[in-house]
GROMACS .gro file of C-alpha atoms in nm:
model
  436
    1MET     CA    1  -6.578   0.258  -1.337
    2GLY     CA    2  -6.425   0.442  -1.659
    3GLY     CA    3  -6.465   0.771  -1.556
    4TYR     CA    4  -6.308   0.708  -1.242
    5ILE     CA    5  -5.972   0.558  -1.409
    6PRO     CA    6  -5.741   0.854  -1.541
    7SER     CA    7  -5.619   0.677  -1.815
    8THR     CA    8  -5.633   0.557  -2.206
    9HIS     CA    9  -5.676   0.245  -2.323
   10ARG     CA   10  -5.344   0.294  -2.504
   11GLU     CA   11  -5.223   0.372  -2.130
   12ARG     CA   12  -5.397   0.051  -2.002
   13ARG     CA   13  -5.253  -0.147  -2.267
   14GLU     CA   14  -4.878  -0.006  -2.188
   15MET     CA   15  -4.945  -0.111  -1.819
   16LEU     CA   16  -5.109  -0.469  -1.899
   17SER     CA   17  -4.751  -0.503  -2.124
   18ALA     CA   18  -4.500  -0.385  -1.884
   19ILE     CA   19  -4.653  -0.687  -1.623
   20GLY     CA   20  -4.647  -0.931  -1.911
   21LEU     CA   21  -5.052  -0.930  -1.935
   22SER     CA   22  -5.257  -0.902  -2.244
   23SER     CA   23  -5.607  -0.774  -2.131
   24PRO     CA   24  -5.778  -0.697  -1.766
   25GLU     CA   25  -5.935  -1.054  -1.758
   26GLU     CA   26  -5.555  -1.186  -1.708
   27LEU     CA   27  -5.527  -0.936  -1.432
   28PHE     CA   28  -5.818  -1.049  -1.257
   29GLY     CA   29  -5.749  -1.450  -1.308
   30GLN     CA   30  -5.660  -1.521  -0.966
   31VAL     CA   31  -6.075  -1.421  -0.901
   32PRO     CA   32  -6.226  -1.793  -0.927
   33ALA     CA   33  -6.494  -1.836  -1.237
   34SER     CA   34  -6.739  -1.934  -1.029
   35ILE     CA   35  -6.777  -1.573  -0.822
   36ARG     CA   36  -6.727  -1.359  -1.129
   37TYR     CA   37  -7.053  -1.221  -1.343
   38PRO     CA   38  -6.924  -1.206  -1.707
   39GLU     CA   39  -7.324  -1.134  -1.816
   40PHE     CA   40  -7.313  -0.807  -1.681
   41SER     CA   41  -7.226  -0.542  -1.955
   42MET     CA   42  -7.264  -0.183  -1.900
   43GLU     CA   43  -7.144  -0.148  -2.347
   44GLY     CA   44  -7.448   0.038  -2.466
   45GLY     CA   45  -7.552   0.170  -2.121
   46LEU     CA   46  -7.850   0.033  -1.869
   47SER     CA   47  -8.138   0.258  -1.744
   48GLU     CA   48  -8.100   0.333  -1.321
   49MET     CA   49  -8.408   0.101  -1.341
   50GLU     CA   50  -8.252  -0.193  -1.521
   51VAL     CA   51  -7.947  -0.193  -1.326
   52GLN     CA   52  -8.081  -0.183  -1.020
   53ARG     CA   53  -8.283  -0.545  -1.177
   54GLU     CA   54  -7.943  -0.671  -1.266
   55MET     CA   55  -7.782  -0.581  -0.880
   56GLU     CA   56  -8.120  -0.766  -0.721
   57ALA     CA   57  -8.109  -1.029  -0.927
   58MET     CA   58  -7.742  -1.065  -0.811
   59ALA     CA   59  -7.844  -1.005  -0.457
   60ALA     CA   60  -8.100  -1.312  -0.487
   61LYS     CA   61  -7.834  -1.544  -0.518
   62ASN     CA   62  -7.698  -1.495  -0.169
   63ARG     CA   63  -7.753  -1.720   0.142
   64VAL     CA   64  -7.884  -1.604   0.485
   65TYR     CA   65  -7.850  -1.841   0.743
   66GLU     CA   66  -8.085  -1.819   1.051
   67SER     CA   67  -7.815  -1.929   1.227
   68VAL     CA   68  -7.462  -1.919   1.236
   69PHE     CA   69  -7.202  -2.120   1.456
   70ARG     CA   70  -6.828  -2.046   1.272
   71GLY     CA   71  -6.584  -1.779   1.344
   72ALA     CA   72  -6.247  -1.836   1.214
   73GLY     CA   73  -6.167  -1.442   1.235
   74ALA     CA   74  -6.497  -1.331   1.146
   75TYR     CA   75  -6.769  -1.308   1.435
   76ASP     CA   76  -7.141  -1.275   1.461
   77HIS     CA   77  -7.211  -1.002   1.720
   78TYR     CA   78  -7.531  -0.835   1.791
   79ILE     CA   79  -7.504  -0.443   1.669
   80PRO     CA   80  -7.660  -0.197   1.886
   81ALA     CA   81  -7.890   0.020   1.650
   82ILE     CA   82  -7.717   0.314   1.783
   83VAL     CA   83  -7.438   0.234   1.614
   84GLY     CA   84  -7.517   0.239   1.253
   85ALA     CA   85  -7.713   0.567   1.345
   86VAL     CA   86  -7.466   0.735   1.436
   87THR     CA   87  -7.213   0.644   1.192
   88SER     CA   88  -7.416   0.675   0.883
   89LYS     CA   89  -7.497   1.037   0.957
   90GLU     CA   90  -7.321   1.281   0.609
   91THR     CA   91  -7.093   1.417   0.821
   92PHE     CA   92  -6.902   1.130   0.961
   93VAL     CA   93  -6.949   0.937   0.613
   94THR     CA   94  -6.775   1.205   0.423
   95ALA     CA   95  -6.472   1.253   0.654
   96TYR     CA   96  -6.181   1.118   0.523
   97THR     CA   97  -5.822   1.200   0.629
   98PRO     CA   98  -5.707   1.475   0.823
   99TYR     CA   99  -5.445   1.657   0.561
  100GLN     CA  100  -5.507   1.969   0.721
  101ALA     CA  101  -5.568   1.873   1.039
  102GLU     CA  102  -5.646   2.130   1.280
  103ILE     CA  103  -5.932   2.260   1.117
  104SER     CA  104  -6.082   1.887   1.108
  105GLN     CA  105  -6.178   1.894   1.458
  106GLY     CA  106  -6.491   1.651   1.432
  107ILE     CA  107  -6.258   1.362   1.295
  108LEU     CA  108  -5.954   1.445   1.495
  109GLN     CA  109  -6.201   1.404   1.821
  110SER     CA  110  -6.363   1.070   1.692
  111ILE     CA  111  -5.985   0.899   1.679
  112PHE     CA  112  -5.850   1.037   1.994
  113GLU     CA  113  -6.178   0.901   2.140
  114TYR     CA  114  -6.124   0.561   1.949
  115GLN     CA  115  -5.712   0.567   2.046
  116THR     CA  116  -5.844   0.614   2.453
  117MET     CA  117  -6.092   0.341   2.446
  118ILE     CA  118  -5.836   0.089   2.245
  119CYS     CA  119  -5.570   0.237   2.511
  120SER     CA  120  -5.836   0.110   2.809
  121LEU     CA  121  -5.905  -0.249   2.630
  122THR     CA  122  -5.556  -0.339   2.588
  123GLY     CA  123  -5.373  -0.144   2.865
  124MET     CA  124  -5.136  -0.031   2.660
  125ASP     CA  125  -5.008   0.347   2.638
  126VAL     CA  126  -5.078   0.464   2.292
  127SER     CA  127  -5.327   0.340   2.033
  128ASN     CA  128  -5.307   0.432   1.666
  129ALA     CA  129  -5.585   0.477   1.392
  130SER     CA  130  -5.532   0.243   1.201
  131VAL     CA  131  -5.470   0.000   0.993
  132TYR     CA  132  -5.637  -0.209   0.725
  133ASP     CA  133  -5.713  -0.527   0.930
  134GLY     CA  134  -5.603  -0.784   1.203
  135ALA     CA  135  -5.361  -0.954   0.943
  136THR     CA  136  -5.193  -0.600   0.848
  137ALA     CA  137  -5.169  -0.509   1.206
  138ALA     CA  138  -4.978  -0.867   1.275
  139ALA     CA  139  -4.748  -0.786   1.017
  140GLU     CA  140  -4.681  -0.388   1.097
  141ALA     CA  141  -4.582  -0.473   1.430
  142ILE     CA  142  -4.297  -0.717   1.316
  143HIS     CA  143  -4.160  -0.407   1.138
  144MET     CA  144  -4.170  -0.212   1.459
  145CYS     CA  145  -3.939  -0.462   1.661
  146VAL     CA  146  -3.675  -0.565   1.356
  147ASP     CA  147  -3.386  -0.379   1.328
  148ALA     CA  148  -2.987  -0.407   1.170
  149LYS     CA  149  -2.867  -0.691   1.406
  150ARG     CA  150  -3.242  -0.879   1.490
  151ARG     CA  151  -3.425  -0.977   1.169
  152VAL     CA  152  -3.574  -1.282   1.288
  153ALA     CA  153  -3.970  -1.338   1.362
  154LEU     CA  154  -4.100  -1.638   1.572
  155VAL     CA  155  -4.432  -1.698   1.464
  156SER     CA  156  -4.658  -1.907   1.643
  157GLU     CA  157  -4.849  -2.164   1.404
  158GLY     CA  158  -5.150  -2.096   1.610
  159LEU     CA  159  -5.197  -1.739   1.467
  160HIS     CA  160  -5.477  -1.694   1.170
  161PRO     CA  161  -5.331  -1.890   0.849
  162MET     CA  162  -5.446  -1.566   0.646
  163ALA     CA  163  -5.278  -1.378   0.877
  164LEU     CA  164  -4.964  -1.597   0.849
  165GLN     CA  165  -4.986  -1.525   0.476
  166THR     CA  166  -4.989  -1.172   0.554
  167VAL     CA  167  -4.678  -1.168   0.778
  168GLN     CA  168  -4.487  -1.370   0.546
  169THR     CA  169  -4.569  -1.134   0.233
  170TYR     CA  170  -4.492  -0.811   0.428
  171ALA     CA  171  -4.146  -0.998   0.542
  172ASP     CA  172  -4.049  -1.117   0.194
  173GLY     CA  173  -4.032  -0.755   0.081
  174ALA     CA  174  -3.874  -0.628   0.375
  175ASP     CA  175  -3.603  -0.908   0.392
  176VAL     CA  176  -3.693  -1.021   0.752
  177VAL     CA  177  -3.722  -1.385   0.809
  178ILE     CA  178  -4.042  -1.576   0.973
  179ARG     CA  179  -3.973  -1.871   1.177
  180ARG     CA  180  -4.295  -2.075   1.265
  181ILE     CA  181  -4.331  -2.226   1.630
  182PRO     CA  182  -4.535  -2.520   1.597
  183LEU     CA  183  -4.829  -2.629   1.842
  184LYS     CA  184  -4.857  -2.870   2.102
  185ASP     CA  185  -5.198  -2.995   2.198
  186GLY     CA  186  -5.354  -2.692   2.025
  187ALA     CA  187  -5.124  -2.446   2.214
  188THR     CA  188  -4.749  -2.296   2.144
  189ASP     CA  189  -4.499  -2.573   2.224
  190LEU     CA  190  -4.290  -2.346   2.516
  191SER     CA  191  -4.011  -2.627   2.491
  192ALA     CA  192  -3.981  -2.557   2.108
  193LEU     CA  193  -3.955  -2.158   2.172
  194LYS     CA  194  -3.718  -2.188   2.400
  195SER     CA  195  -3.482  -2.391   2.158
  196MET     CA  196  -3.583  -2.154   1.876
  197LEU     CA  197  -3.481  -1.781   2.083
  198THR     CA  198  -3.148  -1.677   1.985
  199ASP     CA  199  -2.954  -1.319   1.949
  200GLU     CA  200  -3.097  -1.293   1.635
  201ILE     CA  201  -3.480  -1.312   1.687
  202ALA     CA  202  -3.639  -0.959   1.711
  203CYS     CA  203  -3.987  -1.083   1.824
  204VAL     CA  204  -4.239  -1.330   1.942
  205LEU     CA  205  -4.564  -1.327   1.753
  206LEU     CA  206  -4.864  -1.472   1.922
  207GLN     CA  207  -5.226  -1.486   1.929
  208SER     CA  208  -5.452  -1.590   2.214
  209PRO     CA  209  -5.707  -1.685   2.199
  210ASN     CA  210  -5.577  -1.896   1.857
  211PHE     CA  211  -5.722  -1.997   1.591
  212TYR     CA  212  -5.815  -2.313   1.719
  213GLY     CA  213  -5.992  -2.111   1.979
  214GLN     CA  214  -5.699  -2.162   2.290
  215ILE     CA  215  -5.622  -1.949   2.577
  216GLU     CA  216  -5.243  -1.921   2.512
  217ASN     CA  217  -4.966  -1.914   2.794
  218ALA     CA  218  -4.920  -1.542   2.678
  219GLN     CA  219  -4.735  -1.468   3.068
  220GLU     CA  220  -4.469  -1.765   3.008
  221ILE     CA  221  -4.405  -1.703   2.630
  222PHE     CA  222  -4.336  -1.336   2.644
  223ALA     CA  223  -4.113  -1.384   2.970
  224GLN     CA  224  -3.891  -1.630   2.779
  225ALA     CA  225  -3.916  -1.374   2.513
  226HIS     CA  226  -3.780  -1.083   2.740
  227ALA     CA  227  -3.495  -1.293   2.867
  228ASN     CA  228  -3.397  -1.328   2.510
  229LYS     CA  229  -3.419  -0.895   2.465
  230SER     CA  230  -3.700  -1.006   2.199
  231LYS     CA  231  -4.002  -0.762   2.162
  232ALA     CA  232  -4.329  -0.961   2.238
  233ILE     CA  233  -4.662  -0.887   2.021
  234LEU     CA  234  -4.999  -1.045   2.124
  235SER     CA  235  -5.273  -1.094   1.870
  236MET     CA  236  -5.616  -1.056   2.059
  237ASN     CA  237  -5.983  -1.068   1.978
  238PRO     CA  238  -6.079  -0.765   2.147
  239ILE     CA  239  -6.429  -0.917   2.250
  240ALA     CA  240  -6.239  -1.170   2.505
  241CYS     CA  241  -6.012  -0.927   2.646
  242ALA     CA  242  -6.294  -0.734   2.828
  243LEU     CA  243  -6.288  -1.122   2.985
  244TYR     CA  244  -5.890  -1.206   3.031
  245ARG     CA  245  -5.567  -1.007   3.135
  246THR     CA  246  -5.473  -0.752   2.928
  247PRO     CA  247  -5.205  -0.745   2.658
  248ALA     CA  248  -5.015  -0.543   2.890
  249GLU     CA  249  -5.083  -0.773   3.228
  250LEU     CA  250  -4.931  -1.074   3.019
  251GLY     CA  251  -4.609  -0.871   2.959
  252ALA     CA  252  -4.671  -0.767   2.542
  253ASP     CA  253  -4.457  -0.488   2.411
  254ILE     CA  254  -4.756  -0.472   2.130
  255ALA     CA  255  -5.122  -0.545   2.110
  256VAL     CA  256  -5.279  -0.613   1.754
  257GLY     CA  257  -5.585  -0.762   1.644
  258GLU     CA  258  -5.911  -0.760   1.395
  259GLY     CA  259  -6.165  -0.484   1.534
  260GLN     CA  260  -6.438  -0.641   1.329
  261PRO     CA  261  -6.643  -0.781   1.657
  262LEU     CA  262  -6.666  -0.433   1.781
  263GLY     CA  263  -6.960  -0.300   1.588
  264MET     CA  264  -6.893  -0.428   1.232
  265PRO     CA  265  -7.117  -0.679   1.037
  266LEU     CA  266  -6.939  -0.924   0.850
  267SER     CA  267  -6.997  -0.767   0.503
  268PHE     CA  268  -6.842  -1.052   0.275
  269GLY     CA  269  -6.520  -0.976   0.464
  270GLY     CA  270  -6.485  -0.620   0.477
  271PRO     CA  271  -6.370  -0.326   0.527
  272TYR     CA  272  -6.248  -0.446   0.858
  273LEU     CA  273  -6.022  -0.255   1.135
  274GLY     CA  274  -5.677  -0.353   1.216
  275PHE     CA  275  -5.599  -0.190   1.546
  276MET     CA  276  -5.273  -0.166   1.713
  277ALA     CA  277  -5.139  -0.028   2.046
  278THR     CA  278  -4.811  -0.008   2.201
  279GLY     CA  279  -4.596   0.149   2.494
  280SER     CA  280  -4.479   0.458   2.473
  281ALA     CA  281  -4.093   0.330   2.396
  282LEU     CA  282  -4.209   0.201   2.082
  283MET     CA  283  -4.466   0.483   2.002
  284ARG     CA  284  -4.262   0.656   1.729
  285LYS     CA  285  -4.296   0.318   1.508
  286LEU     CA  286  -4.634   0.297   1.477
  287PRO     CA  287  -4.784   0.318   1.156
  288GLY     CA  288  -5.083   0.558   1.096
  289ARG     CA  289  -5.144   0.836   1.299
  290ILE     CA  290  -5.226   0.926   1.679
  291VAL     CA  291  -5.417   1.232   1.741
  292GLY     CA  292  -5.342   1.398   2.109
  293GLN     CA  293  -5.552   1.612   2.301
  294THR     CA  294  -5.458   1.983   2.400
  295THR     CA  295  -5.589   2.330   2.486
  296ASP     CA  296  -5.617   2.641   2.245
  297LEU     CA  297  -5.518   3.010   2.285
  298GLU     CA  298  -5.856   3.050   2.500
  299GLY     CA  299  -5.816   2.714   2.715
  300ARG     CA  300  -6.090   2.506   2.494
  301ARG     CA  301  -6.001   2.184   2.481
  302ALA     CA  302  -5.869   2.118   2.123
  303PHE     CA  303  -5.704   1.812   1.917
  304VAL     CA  304  -5.420   1.777   1.705
  305LEU     CA  305  -5.253   1.531   1.520
  306THR     CA  306  -4.935   1.448   1.720
  307LEU     CA  307  -4.774   1.219   1.523
  308GLN     CA  308  -4.772   1.067   1.148
  309ALA     CA  309  -4.391   0.892   1.222
  310ARG     CA  310  -4.423   0.627   0.943
  311GLU     CA  311  -4.635   0.764   0.704
  312GLN     CA  312  -4.525   0.752   0.302
  313HIS     CA  313  -4.620   1.134   0.280
  314ILE     CA  314  -4.434   1.252   0.560
  315ARG     CA  315  -4.114   1.057   0.487
  316ARG     CA  316  -4.104   0.984   0.122
  317GLU     CA  317  -3.868   0.675   0.064
  318LYS     CA  318  -3.740   0.611   0.385
  319ALA     CA  319  -4.097   0.547   0.493
  320LEU     CA  320  -4.147   0.173   0.668
  321SER     CA  321  -4.548   0.169   0.576
  322ASN     CA  322  -4.761   0.256   0.305
  323ILE     CA  323  -5.086   0.365   0.502
  324CYS     CA  324  -5.288   0.520   0.229
  325SER     CA  325  -5.607   0.577   0.462
  326ASN     CA  326  -5.656   0.566   0.845
  327GLN     CA  327  -6.002   0.398   0.820
  328ALA     CA  328  -6.155   0.629   1.001
  329LEU     CA  329  -6.515   0.530   0.957
  330CYS     CA  330  -6.432   0.223   1.065
  331ALA     CA  331  -6.219   0.350   1.392
  332MET     CA  332  -6.540   0.562   1.486
  333THR     CA  333  -6.769   0.223   1.444
  334ALA     CA  334  -6.549   0.071   1.668
  335ALA     CA  335  -6.552   0.412   1.970
  336VAL     CA  336  -6.946   0.422   1.918
  337TYR     CA  337  -6.989   0.055   1.987
  338LEU     CA  338  -6.783   0.041   2.264
  339ALA     CA  339  -6.908   0.338   2.382
  340ALA     CA  340  -7.273   0.215   2.359
  341MET     CA  341  -7.181  -0.089   2.524
  342GLY     CA  342  -6.947   0.031   2.814
  343PRO     CA  343  -6.738  -0.193   3.043
  344GLU     CA  344  -7.014  -0.387   3.210
  345GLY     CA  345  -7.175  -0.438   2.893
  346LEU     CA  346  -6.860  -0.557   2.665
  347ARG     CA  347  -6.815  -0.810   2.957
  348GLY     CA  348  -7.155  -0.905   2.946
  349VAL     CA  349  -7.097  -1.025   2.567
  350ALA     CA  350  -6.788  -1.159   2.664
  351GLU     CA  351  -6.925  -1.409   2.944
  352ALA     CA  352  -7.219  -1.513   2.704
  353CYS     CA  353  -7.019  -1.594   2.439
  354HIS     CA  354  -6.788  -1.829   2.669
  355ALA     CA  355  -7.081  -1.984   2.846
  356LYS     CA  356  -7.281  -2.043   2.519
  357ALA     CA  357  -6.977  -2.168   2.355
  358ALA     CA  358  -6.927  -2.419   2.655
  359TYR     CA  359  -7.258  -2.559   2.611
  360LEU     CA  360  -7.255  -2.600   2.283
  361ARG     CA  361  -6.899  -2.772   2.314
  362GLU     CA  362  -7.092  -2.993   2.585
  363GLN     CA  363  -7.391  -3.061   2.387
  364LEU     CA  364  -7.190  -3.163   2.026
  365ALA     CA  365  -6.974  -3.416   2.286
  366ALA     CA  366  -7.251  -3.573   2.411
  367ALA     CA  367  -7.408  -3.607   2.021
  368GLY     CA  368  -7.054  -3.740   1.912
  369LEU     CA  369  -6.842  -3.478   1.818
  370GLU     CA  370  -6.563  -3.504   2.075
  371PRO     CA  371  -6.337  -3.192   2.170
  372VAL     CA  372  -5.964  -3.225   2.021
  373HIS     CA  373  -5.817  -3.014   2.293
  374GLY     CA  374  -5.857  -2.975   2.666
  375GLY     CA  375  -5.725  -2.650   2.734
  376GLU     CA  376  -5.927  -2.321   2.851
  377PHE     CA  377  -6.092  -2.153   2.513
  378PHE     CA  378  -6.296  -1.813   2.462
  379HIS     CA  379  -6.594  -1.916   2.220
  380GLU     CA  380  -6.400  -2.128   1.930
  381PHE     CA  381  -6.302  -2.479   1.956
  382LEU     CA  382  -6.227  -2.791   1.772
  383THR     CA  383  -6.407  -3.147   1.754
  384GLN     CA  384  -6.376  -3.447   1.590
  385CYS     CA  385  -6.599  -3.582   1.311
  386PRO     CA  386  -6.700  -3.921   1.295
  387VAL     CA  387  -6.891  -3.889   0.923
  388ALA     CA  388  -6.745  -3.663   0.657
  389PRO     CA  389  -6.743  -3.265   0.788
  390GLU     CA  390  -6.898  -3.170   0.459
  391LYS     CA  391  -7.205  -3.430   0.476
  392LEU     CA  392  -7.283  -3.284   0.824
  393LEU     CA  393  -7.249  -2.938   0.736
  394ASP     CA  394  -7.460  -2.981   0.410
  395ALA     CA  395  -7.719  -3.141   0.626
  396LEU     CA  396  -7.714  -2.829   0.874
  397LYS     CA  397  -7.724  -2.581   0.609
  398GLU     CA  398  -8.048  -2.762   0.438
  399ARG     CA  399  -8.176  -2.628   0.765
  400GLY     CA  400  -8.079  -2.276   0.772
  401ILE     CA  401  -7.760  -2.301   0.995
  402LEU     CA  402  -7.409  -2.242   0.906
  403GLY     CA  403  -7.209  -2.482   1.084
  404GLY     CA  404  -6.869  -2.471   1.170
  405LEU     CA  405  -6.544  -2.457   0.942
  406PRO     CA  406  -6.439  -2.782   0.792
  407LEU     CA  407  -6.032  -2.837   0.869
  408GLY     CA  408  -5.970  -3.157   0.737
  409GLU     CA  409  -6.172  -3.410   0.917
  410LYS     CA  410  -6.199  -3.169   1.189
  411ILE     CA  411  -6.446  -2.881   1.262
  412LEU     CA  412  -6.390  -2.541   1.420
  413TRP     CA  413  -6.708  -2.411   1.597
  414CYS     CA  414  -6.816  -2.081   1.740
  415ALA     CA  415  -7.097  -1.930   1.970
  416THR     CA  416  -7.158  -1.579   2.017
  417GLU     CA  417  -7.393  -1.416   2.242
  418LYS     CA  418  -7.638  -1.420   1.944
  419ASN     CA  419  -7.676  -1.815   1.956
  420SER     CA  420  -7.982  -1.896   2.176
  421ARG     CA  421  -7.971  -2.232   2.361
  422ALA     CA  422  -8.287  -2.325   2.119
  423GLU     CA  423  -8.055  -2.283   1.850
  424ILE     CA  424  -7.768  -2.476   1.991
  425ASP     CA  425  -8.019  -2.738   2.056
  426ARG     CA  426  -8.178  -2.741   1.674
  427LEU     CA  427  -7.803  -2.803   1.597
  428VAL     CA  428  -7.737  -3.057   1.812
  429ALA     CA  429  -8.014  -3.256   1.673
  430VAL     CA  430  -7.904  -3.248   1.347
  431VAL     CA  431  -7.577  -3.359   1.420
  432ARG     CA  432  -7.731  -3.638   1.597
  433GLU     CA  433  -7.982  -3.722   1.325
  434VAL     CA  434  -7.659  -3.780   1.078
  435ILE     CA  435  -7.374  -3.945   1.308
  436ALA     CA  436  -7.690  -4.207   1.345
   0.00000   0.00000   0.00000
């Protein structure tokens, strides 16, 4: 990467010194040694064939599982072939950001179509395009709600732990206070929420289905928030939205979520897509960009970059967000996936996910892994584990199965439309064997 860094060795040393470090290795000290590759060196240069061999040797260390029963924020869905066929076209891959907006009609239309589909999915008036991931979207949504008088946000402990960390990081830099609403039986505690609502609360942030898979009583929670004149934010799984009531129907002021289930592979964690949608009242507080449709002088359909309300290159030091990319390719991927699936196809995926998760839960319970919570769930659920979770998961790993996520002495399981009944039965057989 040396040729892409416009700084000298001396300048790099000065930058390291300014932050109290002496070497690039110290800068990346947080990266675990187990996933570094110190042997790979380009000193002296390597031929293309030699580099390819090195990369193939690295790739050979990856473990590809035959069956995946783990979610926790990133989900293994089937991606129709047309998604990759469309988005891999050079004209789409090379398109970036429409700084000269109106001459970029192609990318503007792709963003407009994406926004339209997200609004249809959430029931909201307007969508941006977009932010980096679901955690960033949750943090940005809180900043849409705070003002000079209300600078406290209530966040359910059912929010994904990594999203909670991101929310807290954003809040620390903006002098916003985050208070966590405890859970009761795997869902947000309504009585605790009621006691926490005061006139300093700007918003209530809720995830449903939450991290433990439970469907929250969002309508009641948001009713309490609105009675306190606080805003309501719902973080949601976009696939689940095809099966349950939309955020708008539940009373949310802002809908956010992780767009990875919409046609993006797991890919070791990215790039993913954070989507955001809201009502017209909060439109000017949305980060990212909003594309609108109009007509040109000859009456033909045309697209314009309608709003960049919070962009750093527009508002300079007054900007509330530093959005350096509109994730255009990921947004297009989601739009192509949604167009390919259609409303009925998306609902079919959601129904298959729920049905297979219900079957998995039933079979695991019969094998000795009792569910922890009894409430309604979508396609994830938490179970007890009478043996050490690592022992069970290692046994599954030996058979090419990626089991659920261990959470202390419990396991968080997930099923999607890709998990066949035969795969589930095979997993349950291993569970019975290990427990016996």
